[in-house]
mmCIF file of C-alpha atoms in Angstrom:
data_model
loop_
_atom_site.group_PDB
_atom_site.id
_atom_site.type_symbol
_atom_site.label_atom_id
_atom_site.label_comp_id
_atom_site.label_asym_id
_atom_site.label_seq_id
_atom_site.Cartn_x
_atom_site.Cartn_y
_atom_site.Cartn_z
ATOM 1 C CA MET A 8 -19.508 -3.604 43.340
ATOM 2 C CA SER A 9 -20.260 -6.776 41.163
ATOM 3 C CA LEU A 10 -18.159 -8.198 39.454
ATOM 4 C CA GLN A 11 -18.640 -6.462 35.666
ATOM 5 C CA GLY A 12 -17.982 -3.541 37.562
ATOM 6 C CA ASP A 13 -14.631 -4.673 38.953
ATOM 7 C CA LEU A 14 -14.113 -5.733 35.662
ATOM 8 C CA ARG A 15 -14.987 -2.491 33.823
ATOM 9 C CA GLY A 16 -13.112 -0.254 36.270
ATOM 10 C CA LEU A 17 -9.734 -2.378 35.736
ATOM 11 C CA GLU A 18 -10.186 -2.635 31.858
ATOM 12 C CA ARG A 19 -10.650 1.860 32.245
ATOM 13 C CA ARG A 20 -7.120 1.607 34.640
ATOM 14 C CA ILE A 21 -5.006 -0.939 31.973
ATOM 15 C CA ALA A 22 -6.236 1.973 28.889
ATOM 16 C CA LYS A 23 -4.887 4.736 31.008
ATOM 17 C CA VAL A 24 -1.322 2.931 31.299
ATOM 18 C CA SER A 25 -1.060 1.408 27.867
ATOM 19 C CA ILE A 26 1.195 2.737 26.034
ATOM 20 C CA GLU A 27 -0.412 4.504 22.955
ATOM 21 C CA LYS A 28 2.028 5.025 20.793
ATOM 22 C CA CYS A 29 4.973 2.328 19.689
ATOM 23 C CA PRO A 30 7.914 2.706 21.151
ATOM 24 C CA PRO A 31 10.705 4.136 17.777
ATOM 25 C CA THR A 32 13.909 1.373 16.490
ATOM 26 C CA LEU A 33 16.875 2.275 16.883
ATOM 27 C CA ARG A 34 18.988 1.146 13.895
ATOM 28 C CA MET A 35 22.760 1.245 12.831
ATOM 29 C CA ILE A 36 23.564 2.103 9.213
ATOM 30 C CA GLN A 37 27.340 0.239 8.383
ATOM 31 C CA ILE A 38 28.299 2.940 5.068
ATOM 32 C CA LYS A 39 32.161 2.209 3.152
ATOM 33 C CA GLU A 40 34.551 5.172 3.024
ATOM 34 C CA SER A 41 33.742 6.451 0.161
ATOM 35 C CA ASP A 42 29.692 5.787 0.105
ATOM 36 C CA ASP A 43 27.279 9.319 0.709
ATOM 37 C CA ILE A 44 25.472 9.683 4.012
ATOM 38 C CA PRO A 45 21.792 8.160 3.995
ATOM 39 C CA ASP A 46 19.020 10.363 5.553
ATOM 40 C CA LEU A 47 19.049 9.747 9.078
ATOM 41 C CA THR A 48 16.285 9.960 11.729
ATOM 42 C CA CYS A 49 17.233 11.207 15.572
ATOM 43 C CA TRP A 50 17.412 7.380 15.925
ATOM 44 C CA ASP A 51 19.541 6.120 13.523
ATOM 45 C CA LEU A 52 24.070 5.659 14.075
ATOM 46 C CA LEU A 53 25.809 5.798 11.498
ATOM 47 C CA VAL A 54 28.888 3.712 11.711
ATOM 48 C CA ARG A 55 31.633 4.562 8.670
ATOM 49 C CA VAL A 56 34.275 1.922 7.991
ATOM 50 C CA GLU A 57 37.651 3.730 7.015
ATOM 51 C CA GLN A 58 39.571 1.775 5.083
ATOM 52 C CA LYS A 59 43.011 0.337 6.962
ATOM 53 C CA LYS A 60 45.791 2.164 6.523
ATOM 54 C CA VAL A 61 49.017 0.654 6.104
ATOM 55 C CA CYS A 62 51.822 2.244 8.694
ATOM 56 C CA GLY A 63 55.672 1.188 7.897
ATOM 57 C CA PRO A 64 58.411 -0.404 5.462
#
């Protein structure tokens, strides 16, 4: 097989294993206790920051 044929074969193999879609990105969304919850996807992490509670006298 010629060098050109070898290269075409390698290109076909690379195309089979290459990523076809971009992977999803993970997001962390911080909101305050009084804020409404935004629309979330399964790749979102919601962190609700509560106001500090004072204990004691």
